[in-house]
Amino acid sequence: MQQMMDALVKAEAGRGLKLTQVPVPKPGIGEILIKIHKTAICGTDVHIYNWDPWSVQHIHPPMVIGHEYVGEVAALGPGVYEHHYAIGQRVSGEGHIVCGHCRNCRAGNGHWCKFTKGVGVDREGAFAEYLCIPETNVIPIPDGIPDDIVSFFDAYGNATHTATMFDVVGEDVLITGAGPIGVMAVAICVHNGARRVVVTDVNDYRLGLAKKMGATATVDLRSQKLEDAMEAQHIIEGFDVGLEMSGNGAALNQMLKAMRNGGKCALLGIAGPGTVIDWNDVIFKGLTLQGIYGRKMFETWYRMMAMVESGLDLSPVITHRFHYTEFEKGFEAMNSGQSGKVILDWTKK
């Protein structure tokens, strides 16, 4: 086993990342060492790259970042039952490391663990040739699912958790925000039997991706009105289900007004401090608002794999592929707003 590896490191405060050599991690008790095949760039990684206020508060350089990946088992730490995993077995992993002992963990709600540590945020991440995570976080991957798709299973899991929070069969769904997670939610809703899926954004490139993923209608709010799209689609009483993916306060308020009485909203986007909503829309319409964080452990993962194996096609969301040494091009694409998922290949030096 090699002693050093290439990794993308947030070496210091400020914009950018550094491609450098760091020691290969050694799996501790109950841990598995994963040899990385491919990774995908997440919006969180872009925040860290750009060194925005969130990153200043939460990231402590130096640190290997990244948390969307696919790879293979390279080594088992002490205490890992060897019959559960085989060297060379293809795996991904849940990016939230939870305590296992708090009230939520013991109740089967690990995604709400108060003591969660994030891979690539609170501990060393996946933008490297190797990654160590606890055995309990390792997810074996069926042979029929391509590496490119598995590489962004973490983000796909966010979309799955949000889009399956409420029943969408036969329902009219509004999705606000056509980023990669939003457009994956489009495909999930269509796959699961939604009647109509309408998507709003202010980025025509990403609205185009939403159409490729199966959206019934898209609305560019710079020049179009949601009300006109609703009328054209014969959505008279409002949407049954809303999925807020943008983190934009105006989009959230527009969603609340567009919901039918008794409608249900799943909120993944993080609105900024001071965001105000019209509580009359919530109270008098009897709306249900559900915050979404991460993925259910591990129900969401089972749903993710089952949907892909039953025909859900996520490939249109992949727009760029680079070797990891070209990571700057990947982050440039993500920062441009003219991309879907960007994949970095770690299989060759």
XYZ file of C-alpha atoms in Angstrom:
349
model
C 0.000 0.000 0.000
C 1.343 3.418 -0.956
C 2.131 5.816 1.897
C 1.237 9.131 0.224
C -1.642 10.156 -2.027
C -2.877 13.071 -4.111
C -5.635 15.140 -2.510
C -7.468 18.430 -2.975
C -6.865 20.355 0.218
C -8.312 23.553 1.609
C -4.840 24.517 2.719
C -5.579 27.964 4.132
C -8.238 30.626 4.486
C -9.073 32.211 1.137
C -10.310 31.263 -2.288
C -9.228 28.057 -3.996
C -7.885 24.570 -3.274
C -4.433 23.028 -3.458
C -3.588 19.735 -5.153
C -0.939 18.237 -2.920
C 0.377 15.036 -1.368
C -0.920 13.905 2.015
C -0.534 10.625 3.934
C -2.888 7.788 3.027
C -5.263 7.430 6.012
C -5.073 4.252 8.046
C -8.417 2.662 8.971
C -9.014 2.648 12.698
C -11.245 0.349 14.719
C -14.490 -0.235 12.816
C -13.354 1.782 9.784
C -12.954 0.940 6.100
C -10.407 2.407 3.694
C -11.942 3.227 0.306
C -9.945 3.692 -2.895
C -11.715 6.510 -4.723
C -12.784 6.020 -8.354
C -14.795 9.168 -9.022
C -16.066 12.172 -7.111
C -18.634 14.861 -7.865
C -18.470 18.524 -6.944
C -21.263 19.621 -4.610
C -22.550 23.119 -3.925
C -20.986 22.838 -0.466
C -17.599 22.245 -2.100
C -18.119 25.398 -4.168
C -18.849 27.375 -0.994
C -15.600 26.068 0.498
C -13.642 26.776 -2.692
C -14.983 30.338 -2.831
C -14.430 30.783 0.916
C -17.761 32.473 1.557
C -19.046 33.495 5.016
C -20.469 30.010 5.688
C -17.070 28.442 4.999
C -15.252 30.962 7.177
C -17.501 29.922 10.059
C -17.498 26.146 9.542
C -14.271 25.030 7.813
C -10.939 24.740 9.605
C -7.989 24.417 7.179
C -6.003 22.447 6.350
C -8.562 19.836 5.311
C -9.243 17.467 2.433
C -12.740 18.361 1.234
C -15.371 16.511 -0.834
C -18.161 14.121 0.123
C -19.697 12.770 -3.113
C -17.863 9.679 -4.344
C -17.728 6.099 -5.501
C -14.846 3.716 -4.958
C -13.837 0.251 -3.829
C -12.908 -1.312 -0.524
C -9.121 -1.139 -0.137
C -8.602 -2.259 3.473
C -10.577 -3.221 6.574
C -9.772 -1.777 9.974
C -9.712 -3.829 13.186
C -13.152 -5.062 14.210
C -14.709 -4.963 10.736
C -16.332 -8.330 10.025
C -14.524 -9.537 6.919
C -17.533 -11.430 5.583
C -19.514 -8.181 5.275
C -17.107 -6.576 2.811
C -14.608 -7.860 0.258
C -11.465 -6.120 -0.920
C -12.307 -4.587 -4.296
C -16.045 -4.409 -3.559
C -17.637 -1.281 -5.052
C -19.044 1.111 -2.472
C -20.140 4.641 -1.715
C -20.907 6.075 1.699
C -23.233 8.177 3.818
C -21.523 11.521 4.363
C -22.951 12.222 7.808
C -21.049 10.476 10.598
C -23.445 10.205 13.548
C -22.882 9.355 17.203
C -25.149 6.293 17.396
C -26.027 7.004 21.035
C -28.235 10.116 21.163
C -32.023 9.953 21.358
C -32.501 10.369 17.599
C -29.845 7.830 16.659
C -31.301 5.251 19.033
C -34.771 5.934 17.628
C -33.605 5.252 14.068
C -33.424 8.922 13.097
C -29.696 9.301 12.588
C -30.228 12.079 10.034
C -31.301 14.256 12.987
C -28.272 13.415 15.169
C -27.239 16.495 17.136
C -23.589 15.422 16.993
C -23.291 14.809 13.230
C -19.858 15.222 11.659
C -19.722 15.800 7.917
C -17.197 14.099 5.635
C -15.202 16.837 3.913
C -16.549 19.455 6.318
C -15.771 18.346 9.879
C -13.355 15.528 8.983
C -11.133 14.566 6.050
C -13.035 14.213 2.790
C -13.218 12.293 -0.466
C -11.326 14.522 -2.922
C -8.339 12.207 -2.614
C -7.119 8.832 -3.763
C -8.277 7.225 -0.502
C -10.889 7.905 2.184
C -11.568 6.360 5.604
C -15.094 6.208 7.036
C -16.840 4.046 9.653
C -18.082 0.655 8.468
C -21.620 1.708 9.417
C -21.508 4.470 6.787
C -20.295 2.295 3.913
C -22.927 1.512 1.254
C -22.398 -1.505 -1.057
C -23.401 -0.644 -4.623
C -25.185 -3.041 -7.022
C -23.203 -3.966 -10.133
C -25.688 -2.480 -12.584
C -25.356 1.153 -11.471
C -22.571 3.067 -13.305
C -19.779 4.796 -11.376
C -20.714 8.178 -12.845
C -24.185 7.963 -11.297
C -22.971 6.636 -7.951
C -20.407 9.444 -7.719
C -23.187 11.920 -6.857
C -25.406 9.602 -4.810
C -25.011 11.950 -1.829
C -26.727 14.795 -3.723
C -29.194 12.391 -5.324
C -30.010 11.315 -1.776
C -30.917 14.883 -0.833
C -33.209 15.018 -3.856
C -34.716 11.631 -2.970
C -35.328 12.539 0.673
C -37.042 15.770 -0.396
C -39.033 14.417 -3.344
C -40.298 11.349 -1.458
C -41.195 13.152 1.766
C -44.782 13.401 0.545
C -46.731 11.166 -1.835
C -46.558 12.602 -5.366
C -48.570 9.953 -7.226
C -51.158 11.810 -9.302
C -50.194 15.136 -7.710
C -49.194 18.503 -9.163
C -45.703 19.391 -7.940
C -43.947 22.766 -7.842
C -40.138 22.757 -7.597
C -38.461 26.097 -6.887
C -34.788 25.974 -7.863
C -33.305 24.098 -10.828
C -29.864 23.340 -9.456
C -28.604 19.754 -9.745
C -30.653 18.586 -6.741
C -33.761 20.332 -8.029
C -33.538 18.786 -11.486
C -32.918 15.342 -10.004
C -36.071 15.876 -7.952
C -37.904 16.471 -11.231
C -36.885 13.044 -12.518
C -37.800 11.400 -9.207
C -41.278 12.954 -9.168
C -41.942 11.940 -12.775
C -40.623 8.417 -12.110
C -42.884 8.109 -9.074
C -46.067 9.116 -10.866
C -46.545 12.865 -10.417
C -49.218 14.319 -12.693
C -47.487 17.613 -13.496
C -44.088 18.953 -12.425
C -43.489 22.696 -12.802
C -40.036 24.174 -12.130
C -39.089 27.808 -11.494
C -35.659 29.450 -11.631
C -33.831 32.443 -13.121
C -31.232 30.379 -15.013
C -32.265 29.286 -18.501
C -29.453 26.707 -18.737
C -30.623 24.872 -15.650
C -34.268 25.171 -16.638
C -33.207 23.405 -19.833
C -31.803 20.585 -17.705
C -35.121 20.428 -15.849
C -36.914 19.909 -19.162
C -34.471 17.142 -20.089
C -35.230 15.473 -16.758
C -38.950 15.451 -17.535
C -40.449 18.708 -16.232
C -43.942 19.359 -17.575
C -43.266 23.102 -17.663
C -40.474 25.479 -16.679
C -40.794 29.123 -15.676
C -37.985 31.665 -16.066
C -39.094 34.179 -13.471
C -37.090 36.952 -15.137
C -39.566 37.026 -18.013
C -42.433 34.656 -17.186
C -45.102 34.353 -14.513
C -45.817 31.233 -12.517
C -49.526 32.080 -12.620
C -49.484 31.889 -16.422
C -47.848 28.459 -16.329
C -50.408 27.254 -13.799
C -53.242 28.439 -16.020
C -51.696 26.791 -19.087
C -51.395 23.508 -17.172
C -54.948 23.795 -15.778
C -53.703 23.924 -12.190
C -56.691 25.781 -10.800
C -56.632 25.334 -7.017
C -52.853 25.307 -6.592
C -50.070 22.759 -6.256
C -50.465 19.686 -4.082
C -46.775 19.325 -3.230
C -43.996 21.924 -3.164
C -40.255 21.205 -3.107
C -38.192 24.285 -2.184
C -34.639 23.804 -3.456
C -33.392 27.356 -4.006
C -32.866 28.864 -0.562
C -34.385 32.054 -1.964
C -36.904 33.802 0.279
C -38.903 35.199 -2.637
C -39.169 31.710 -4.161
C -40.356 30.294 -0.841
C -43.053 32.935 -0.523
C -44.146 32.384 -4.109
C -44.450 28.672 -3.374
C -46.596 29.257 -0.294
C -48.989 31.417 -2.310
C -49.152 28.862 -5.138
C -50.083 25.908 -2.908
C -53.618 24.592 -2.686
C -55.351 24.532 0.676
C -53.932 21.584 2.589
C -50.799 21.474 0.430
C -47.482 20.075 1.643
C -44.032 21.658 1.242
C -40.633 19.998 1.722
C -37.902 22.586 2.284
C -34.283 21.725 1.413
C -33.013 25.168 0.384
C -31.560 27.270 3.209
C -33.038 30.764 3.150
C -30.858 33.593 4.381
C -31.078 35.242 7.825
C -34.039 37.540 8.192
C -36.185 35.776 5.598
C -39.829 36.695 6.187
C -42.803 34.610 5.067
C -46.504 35.435 5.052
C -47.839 33.243 7.844
C -51.377 33.862 6.605
C -50.559 31.554 3.687
C -49.411 28.838 6.082
C -52.132 29.128 8.713
C -55.271 29.838 6.718
C -54.391 27.386 3.959
C -53.452 24.671 6.454
C -50.081 24.040 4.826
C -47.601 21.442 6.051
C -43.960 22.597 6.046
C -41.247 19.957 6.487
C -37.559 20.791 6.749
C -35.194 18.335 5.028
C -31.619 17.581 6.046
C -29.403 14.946 4.501
C -30.709 11.454 3.906
C -32.629 9.045 6.115
C -30.226 6.366 7.331
C -30.599 4.232 5.461
C -34.086 4.152 4.005
C -33.235 6.924 1.547
C -30.294 4.932 0.181
C -32.480 1.886 -0.467
C -34.975 4.069 -2.326
C -32.201 5.688 -4.359
C -30.826 2.385 -5.600
C -34.264 0.883 -6.206
C -35.344 3.813 -8.384
C -32.185 3.717 -10.513
C -32.447 -0.060 -10.898
C -36.089 0.307 -11.963
C -35.318 2.766 -14.747
C -34.793 6.243 -13.276
C -32.341 7.956 -15.646
C -30.166 10.585 -13.970
C -27.560 10.797 -16.737
C -28.814 14.109 -18.230
C -27.770 15.908 -15.040
C -24.100 15.096 -15.781
C -22.684 17.938 -17.878
C -18.921 17.952 -17.261
C -16.196 15.370 -16.632
C -12.572 16.138 -15.751
C -9.483 14.394 -14.425
C -8.899 15.408 -10.822
C -5.789 17.356 -11.828
C -8.139 19.618 -13.824
C -10.229 20.430 -10.757
C -9.967 24.164 -11.450
C -11.987 23.661 -14.641
C -14.587 21.760 -12.647
C -15.024 24.535 -10.115
C -15.079 27.110 -12.902
C -17.965 25.207 -14.495
C -19.827 25.026 -11.190
C -19.303 28.718 -10.478
C -20.517 29.673 -13.958
C -24.056 28.481 -13.295
C -23.878 26.731 -16.667
C -23.517 23.190 -15.397
C -25.271 20.273 -13.822
C -23.166 17.698 -12.002
C -19.400 17.912 -12.524
C -17.445 14.656 -12.077
C -13.742 14.260 -11.270
C -11.988 11.012 -12.276
C -9.421 9.604 -9.807
C -8.754 6.279 -11.548
C -5.614 7.441 -13.376
C -2.631 9.476 -12.229
